[in-house]
GROMACS .gro file of C-alpha atoms in nm:
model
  245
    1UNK     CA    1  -0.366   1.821  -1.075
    2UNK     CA    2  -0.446   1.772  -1.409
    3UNK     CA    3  -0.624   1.408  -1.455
    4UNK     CA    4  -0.391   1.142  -1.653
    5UNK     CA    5  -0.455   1.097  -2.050
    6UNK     CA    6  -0.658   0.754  -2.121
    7UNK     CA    7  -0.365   0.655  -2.292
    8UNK     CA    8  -0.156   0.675  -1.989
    9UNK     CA    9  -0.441   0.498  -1.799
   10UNK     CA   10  -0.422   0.240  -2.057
   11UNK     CA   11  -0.106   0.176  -2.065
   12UNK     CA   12  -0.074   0.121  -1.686
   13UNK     CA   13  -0.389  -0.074  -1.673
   14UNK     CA   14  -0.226  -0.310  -1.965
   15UNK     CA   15   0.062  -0.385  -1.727
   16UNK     CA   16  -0.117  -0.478  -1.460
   17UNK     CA   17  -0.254  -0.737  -1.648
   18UNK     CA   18   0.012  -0.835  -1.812
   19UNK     CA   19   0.146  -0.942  -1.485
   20UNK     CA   20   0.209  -1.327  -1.363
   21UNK     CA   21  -0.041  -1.306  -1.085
   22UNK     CA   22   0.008  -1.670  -1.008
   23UNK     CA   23   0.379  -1.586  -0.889
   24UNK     CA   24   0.215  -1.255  -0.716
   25UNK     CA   25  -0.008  -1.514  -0.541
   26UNK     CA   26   0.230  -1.724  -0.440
   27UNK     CA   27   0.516  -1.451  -0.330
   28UNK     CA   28   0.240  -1.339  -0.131
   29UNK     CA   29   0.138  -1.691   0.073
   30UNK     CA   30   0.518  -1.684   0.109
   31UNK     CA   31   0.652  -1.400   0.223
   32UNK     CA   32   0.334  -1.140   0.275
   33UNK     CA   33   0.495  -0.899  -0.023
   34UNK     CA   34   0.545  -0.901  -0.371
   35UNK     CA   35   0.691  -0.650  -0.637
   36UNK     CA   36   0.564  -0.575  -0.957
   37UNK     CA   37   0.848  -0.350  -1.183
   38UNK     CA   38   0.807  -0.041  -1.397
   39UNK     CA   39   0.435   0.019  -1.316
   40UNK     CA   40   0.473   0.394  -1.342
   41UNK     CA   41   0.639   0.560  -1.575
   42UNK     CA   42   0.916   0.830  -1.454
   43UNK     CA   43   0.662   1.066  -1.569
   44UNK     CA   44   0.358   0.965  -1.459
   45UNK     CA   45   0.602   0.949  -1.116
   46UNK     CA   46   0.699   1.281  -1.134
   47UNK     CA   47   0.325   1.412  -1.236
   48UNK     CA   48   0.226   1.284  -0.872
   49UNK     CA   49   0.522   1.384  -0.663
   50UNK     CA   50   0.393   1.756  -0.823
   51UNK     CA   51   0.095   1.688  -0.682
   52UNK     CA   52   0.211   1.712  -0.347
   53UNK     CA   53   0.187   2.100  -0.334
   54UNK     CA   54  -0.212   2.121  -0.459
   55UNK     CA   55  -0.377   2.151  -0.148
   56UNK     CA   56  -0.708   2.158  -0.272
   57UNK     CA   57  -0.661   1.741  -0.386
   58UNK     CA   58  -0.617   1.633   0.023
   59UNK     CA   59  -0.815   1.614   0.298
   60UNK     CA   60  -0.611   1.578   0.542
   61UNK     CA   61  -0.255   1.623   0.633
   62UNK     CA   62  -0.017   1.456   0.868
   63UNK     CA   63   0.282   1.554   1.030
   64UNK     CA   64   0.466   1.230   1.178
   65UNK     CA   65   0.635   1.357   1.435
   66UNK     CA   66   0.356   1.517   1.610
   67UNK     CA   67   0.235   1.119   1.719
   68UNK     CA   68   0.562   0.963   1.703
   69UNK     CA   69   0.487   0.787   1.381
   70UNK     CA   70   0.833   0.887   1.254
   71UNK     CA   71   0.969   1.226   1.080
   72UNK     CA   72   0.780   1.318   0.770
   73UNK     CA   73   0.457   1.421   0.613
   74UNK     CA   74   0.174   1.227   0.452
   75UNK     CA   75  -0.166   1.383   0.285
   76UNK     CA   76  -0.460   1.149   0.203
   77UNK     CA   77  -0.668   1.248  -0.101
   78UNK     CA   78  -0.958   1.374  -0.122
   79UNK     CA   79  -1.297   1.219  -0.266
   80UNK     CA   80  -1.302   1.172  -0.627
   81UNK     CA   81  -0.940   1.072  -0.629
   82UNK     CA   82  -0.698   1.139  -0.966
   83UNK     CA   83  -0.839   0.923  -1.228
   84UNK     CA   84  -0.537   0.718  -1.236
   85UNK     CA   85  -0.532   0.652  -0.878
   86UNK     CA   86  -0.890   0.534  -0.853
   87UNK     CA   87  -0.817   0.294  -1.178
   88UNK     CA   88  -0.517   0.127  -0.976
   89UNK     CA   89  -0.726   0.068  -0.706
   90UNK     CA   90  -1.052  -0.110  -0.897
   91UNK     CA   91  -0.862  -0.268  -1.072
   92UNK     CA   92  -0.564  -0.455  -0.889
   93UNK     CA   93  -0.848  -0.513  -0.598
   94UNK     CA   94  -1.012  -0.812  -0.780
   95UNK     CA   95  -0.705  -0.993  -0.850
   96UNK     CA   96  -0.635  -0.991  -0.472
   97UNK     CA   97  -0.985  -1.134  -0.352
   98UNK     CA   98  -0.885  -1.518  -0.413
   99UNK     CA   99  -0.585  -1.427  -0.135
  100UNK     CA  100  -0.784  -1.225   0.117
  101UNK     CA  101  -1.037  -1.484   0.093
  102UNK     CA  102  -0.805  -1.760   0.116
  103UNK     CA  103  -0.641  -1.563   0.442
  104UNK     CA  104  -0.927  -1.565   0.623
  105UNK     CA  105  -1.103  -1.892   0.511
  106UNK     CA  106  -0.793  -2.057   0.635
  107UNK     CA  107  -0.755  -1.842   0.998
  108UNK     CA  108  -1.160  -1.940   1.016
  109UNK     CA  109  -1.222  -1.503   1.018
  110UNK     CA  110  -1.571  -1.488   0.942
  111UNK     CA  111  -1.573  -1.212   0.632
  112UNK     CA  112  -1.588  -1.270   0.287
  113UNK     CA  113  -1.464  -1.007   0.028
  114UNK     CA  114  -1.712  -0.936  -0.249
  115UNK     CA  115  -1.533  -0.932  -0.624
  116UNK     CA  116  -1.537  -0.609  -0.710
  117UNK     CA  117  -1.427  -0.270  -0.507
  118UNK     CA  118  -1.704  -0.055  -0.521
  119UNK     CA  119  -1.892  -0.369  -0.364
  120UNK     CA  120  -1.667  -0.380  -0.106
  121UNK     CA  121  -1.699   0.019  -0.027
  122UNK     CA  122  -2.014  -0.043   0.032
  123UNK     CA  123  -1.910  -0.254   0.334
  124UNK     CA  124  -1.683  -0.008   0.446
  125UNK     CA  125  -1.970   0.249   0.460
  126UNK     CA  126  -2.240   0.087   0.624
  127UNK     CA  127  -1.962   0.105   0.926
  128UNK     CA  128  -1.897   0.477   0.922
  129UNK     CA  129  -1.614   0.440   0.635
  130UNK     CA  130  -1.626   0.667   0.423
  131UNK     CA  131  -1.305   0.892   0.348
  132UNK     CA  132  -1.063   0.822   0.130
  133UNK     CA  133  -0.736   0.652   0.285
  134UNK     CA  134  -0.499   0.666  -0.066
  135UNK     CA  135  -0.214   0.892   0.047
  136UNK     CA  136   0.137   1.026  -0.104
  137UNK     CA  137   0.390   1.046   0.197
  138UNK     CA  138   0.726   1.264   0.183
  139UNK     CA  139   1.043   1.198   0.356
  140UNK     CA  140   1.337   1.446   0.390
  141UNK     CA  141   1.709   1.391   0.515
  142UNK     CA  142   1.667   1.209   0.893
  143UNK     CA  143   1.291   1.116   0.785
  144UNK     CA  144   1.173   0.772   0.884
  145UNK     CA  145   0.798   0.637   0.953
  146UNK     CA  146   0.800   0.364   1.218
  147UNK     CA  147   0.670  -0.010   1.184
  148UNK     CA  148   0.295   0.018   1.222
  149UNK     CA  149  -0.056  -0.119   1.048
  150UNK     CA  150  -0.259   0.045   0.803
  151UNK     CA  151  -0.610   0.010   1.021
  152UNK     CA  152  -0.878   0.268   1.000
  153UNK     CA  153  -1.196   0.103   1.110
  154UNK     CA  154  -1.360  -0.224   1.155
  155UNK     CA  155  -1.395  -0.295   0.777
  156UNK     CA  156  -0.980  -0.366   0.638
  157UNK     CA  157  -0.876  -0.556   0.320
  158UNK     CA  158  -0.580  -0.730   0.406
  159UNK     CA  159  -0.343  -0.617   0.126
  160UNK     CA  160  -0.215  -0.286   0.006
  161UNK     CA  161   0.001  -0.093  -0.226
  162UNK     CA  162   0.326   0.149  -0.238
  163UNK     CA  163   0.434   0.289  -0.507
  164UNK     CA  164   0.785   0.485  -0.484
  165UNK     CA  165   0.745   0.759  -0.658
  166UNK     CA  166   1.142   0.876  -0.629
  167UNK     CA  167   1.471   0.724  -0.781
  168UNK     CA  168   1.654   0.518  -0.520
  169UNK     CA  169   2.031   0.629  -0.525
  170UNK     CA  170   1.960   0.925  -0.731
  171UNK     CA  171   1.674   1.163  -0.556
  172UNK     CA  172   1.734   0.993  -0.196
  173UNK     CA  173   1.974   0.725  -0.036
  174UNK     CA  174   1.885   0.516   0.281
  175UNK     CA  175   1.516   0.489   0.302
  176UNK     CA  176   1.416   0.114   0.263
  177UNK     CA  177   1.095  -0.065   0.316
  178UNK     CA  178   1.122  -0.253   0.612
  179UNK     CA  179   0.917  -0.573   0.722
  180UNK     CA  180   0.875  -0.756   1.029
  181UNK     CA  181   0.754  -1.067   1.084
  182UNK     CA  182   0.628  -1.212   1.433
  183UNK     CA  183   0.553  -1.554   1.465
  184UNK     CA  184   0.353  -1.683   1.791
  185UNK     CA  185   0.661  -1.778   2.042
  186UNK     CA  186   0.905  -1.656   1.866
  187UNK     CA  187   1.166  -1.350   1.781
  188UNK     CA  188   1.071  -1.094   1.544
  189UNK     CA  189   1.245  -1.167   1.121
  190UNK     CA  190   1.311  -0.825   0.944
  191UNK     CA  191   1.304  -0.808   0.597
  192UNK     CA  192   1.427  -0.516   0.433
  193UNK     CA  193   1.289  -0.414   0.031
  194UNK     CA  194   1.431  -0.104  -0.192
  195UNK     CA  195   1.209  -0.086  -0.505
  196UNK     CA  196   1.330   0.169  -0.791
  197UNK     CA  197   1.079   0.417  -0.911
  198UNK     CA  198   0.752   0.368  -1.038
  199UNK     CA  199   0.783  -0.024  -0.893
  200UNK     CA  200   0.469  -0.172  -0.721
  201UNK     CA  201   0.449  -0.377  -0.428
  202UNK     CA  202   0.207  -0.510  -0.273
  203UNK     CA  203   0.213  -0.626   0.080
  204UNK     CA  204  -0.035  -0.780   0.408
  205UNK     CA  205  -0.167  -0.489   0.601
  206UNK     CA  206  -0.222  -0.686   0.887
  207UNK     CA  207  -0.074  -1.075   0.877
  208UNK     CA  208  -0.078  -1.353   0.705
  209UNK     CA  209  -0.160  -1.696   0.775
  210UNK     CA  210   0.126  -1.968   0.764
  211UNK     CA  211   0.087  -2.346   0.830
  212UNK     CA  212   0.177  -2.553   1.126
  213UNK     CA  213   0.189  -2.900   1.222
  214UNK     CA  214  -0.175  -2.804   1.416
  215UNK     CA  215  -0.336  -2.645   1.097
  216UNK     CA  216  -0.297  -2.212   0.998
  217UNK     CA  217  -0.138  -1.961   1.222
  218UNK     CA  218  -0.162  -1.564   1.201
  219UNK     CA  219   0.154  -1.428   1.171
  220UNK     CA  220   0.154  -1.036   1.269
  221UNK     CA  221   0.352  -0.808   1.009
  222UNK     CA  222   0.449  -0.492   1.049
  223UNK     CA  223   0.604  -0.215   0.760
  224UNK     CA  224   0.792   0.099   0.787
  225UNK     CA  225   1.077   0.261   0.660
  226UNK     CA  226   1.404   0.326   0.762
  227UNK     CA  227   1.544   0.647   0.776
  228UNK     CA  228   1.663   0.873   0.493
  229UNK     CA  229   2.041   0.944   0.437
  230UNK     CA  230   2.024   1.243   0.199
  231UNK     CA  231   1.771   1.386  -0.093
  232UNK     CA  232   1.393   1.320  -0.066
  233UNK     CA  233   1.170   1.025  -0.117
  234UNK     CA  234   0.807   1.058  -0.209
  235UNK     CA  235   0.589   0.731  -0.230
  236UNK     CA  236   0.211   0.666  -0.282
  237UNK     CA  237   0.038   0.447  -0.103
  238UNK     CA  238  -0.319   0.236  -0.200
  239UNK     CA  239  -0.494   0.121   0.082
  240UNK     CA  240  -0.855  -0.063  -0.017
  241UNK     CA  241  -1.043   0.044   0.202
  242UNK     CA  242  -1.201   0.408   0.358
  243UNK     CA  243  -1.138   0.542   0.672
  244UNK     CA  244  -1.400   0.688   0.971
  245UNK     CA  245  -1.137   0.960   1.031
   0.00000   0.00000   0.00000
């Protein structure tokens, strides 16, 4: 694909931190997600659904029904990623560390997440980590992707990234981000989430902690999506870090 202007860059970069990231912070301790609006423009959207059909940008491709991860497709990129993509991901990394660090101070998890993102690539490599995990996924009519955990070696940061890259009501209906929550001893909470196009959330990959009467608890959370009623719905997803495989 052609890379993004500077301007474009700029302009996305210059909403990001324009953003309250002491409410992101605390929707986040809350309820393990939090939505930032208009991130992407409709163009900038459309520039990466087109992006889809240039094989040469992905290294690998998945079909989700073949391991019963749903009915769709998802490609991760390739190793240097599109400029814009690799800016999203330095640069919205540091202003999670304080939470990740917080997480697992709190749950007594013995890492500590350096500031900056190419530090903490690093990490990932010196376990075998080393391919890119940023990935655009595409659902069709009857497509779904079932509640799972974005894991993909011993080295995780514990937030990540969607962006939906289609028009809710307008290129697709159905097809809302779902969340479950499981605390220890108790029945599963749902939470369902429709952002519009070009809308960022960010969300736990693996838990969160949550506070009880005998100190922090993990509680286990889940994401998928829920299937498709007509039209298509392309997303792209920012995980932090690299995967063996």
């Amino acid at each position: 694909m052609q890379q993004f202007e500077p301007a474009q860059i700029q302009a996305v970069l210059d909403q990001i931190q324009a953003t309250d990231w002491d409410d992101i912070t605390e929707q986040l301790h809350q309820h393990g997600f939090a939505k930032i609006e208009r991130v992407l423009s409709q163009q900038q959207c459309e520039l990466l659904k087109h992006a889809y059909s240039q094989a040469v940008l992905y290294r690998k491709t998945v079909e989700m029904q073949r391991y019963r991860f749903g009915r769709g497709e998802y490609k991760y990129f390739n190793y240097p990623l599109p400029n814009l993509i690799e800016r999203i991901r330095h640069e919205v990394y540091p202003y999670l560390v304080p939470i990740a660090n917080a997480w697992f101070r709190v749950l007594k998890l013995e890492r500590v997440f350096p500031s900056s993102h190419p530090e903490f690539l690093q990490q990932c490599q010196k376990h075998g980590q080393m391919l890119a995990t940023p990935l655009i996924l595409k659902y069709g009519q009857g497509g779904f992707n079932t509640l799972h955990q974005d894991l993909y070696g011993e080295v995780y940061f514990p937030l990540q990234l969607v962006i939906v890259l289609s028009q809710p009501n307008i290129d697709f209906t159905g097809g809302e981000l779902v969340f479950t929550q499981q605390n220890p001893r108790a029945q599963s909470k749902a939470v369902v989430v429709q952002p519009q196009q070009g809308d960022m959330l960010i969300f736990t990959t693996q838990f969160k902690p949550e506070k009880g009467s005998q100190g922090y608890y993990r509680v286990n959370i889940k994401h998928g999506v829920s299937p498709i009623h007509h039209g298509e719905r392309y997303s792209l997803g920012i995980i932090f870090h690299d995967a063996v495989s």
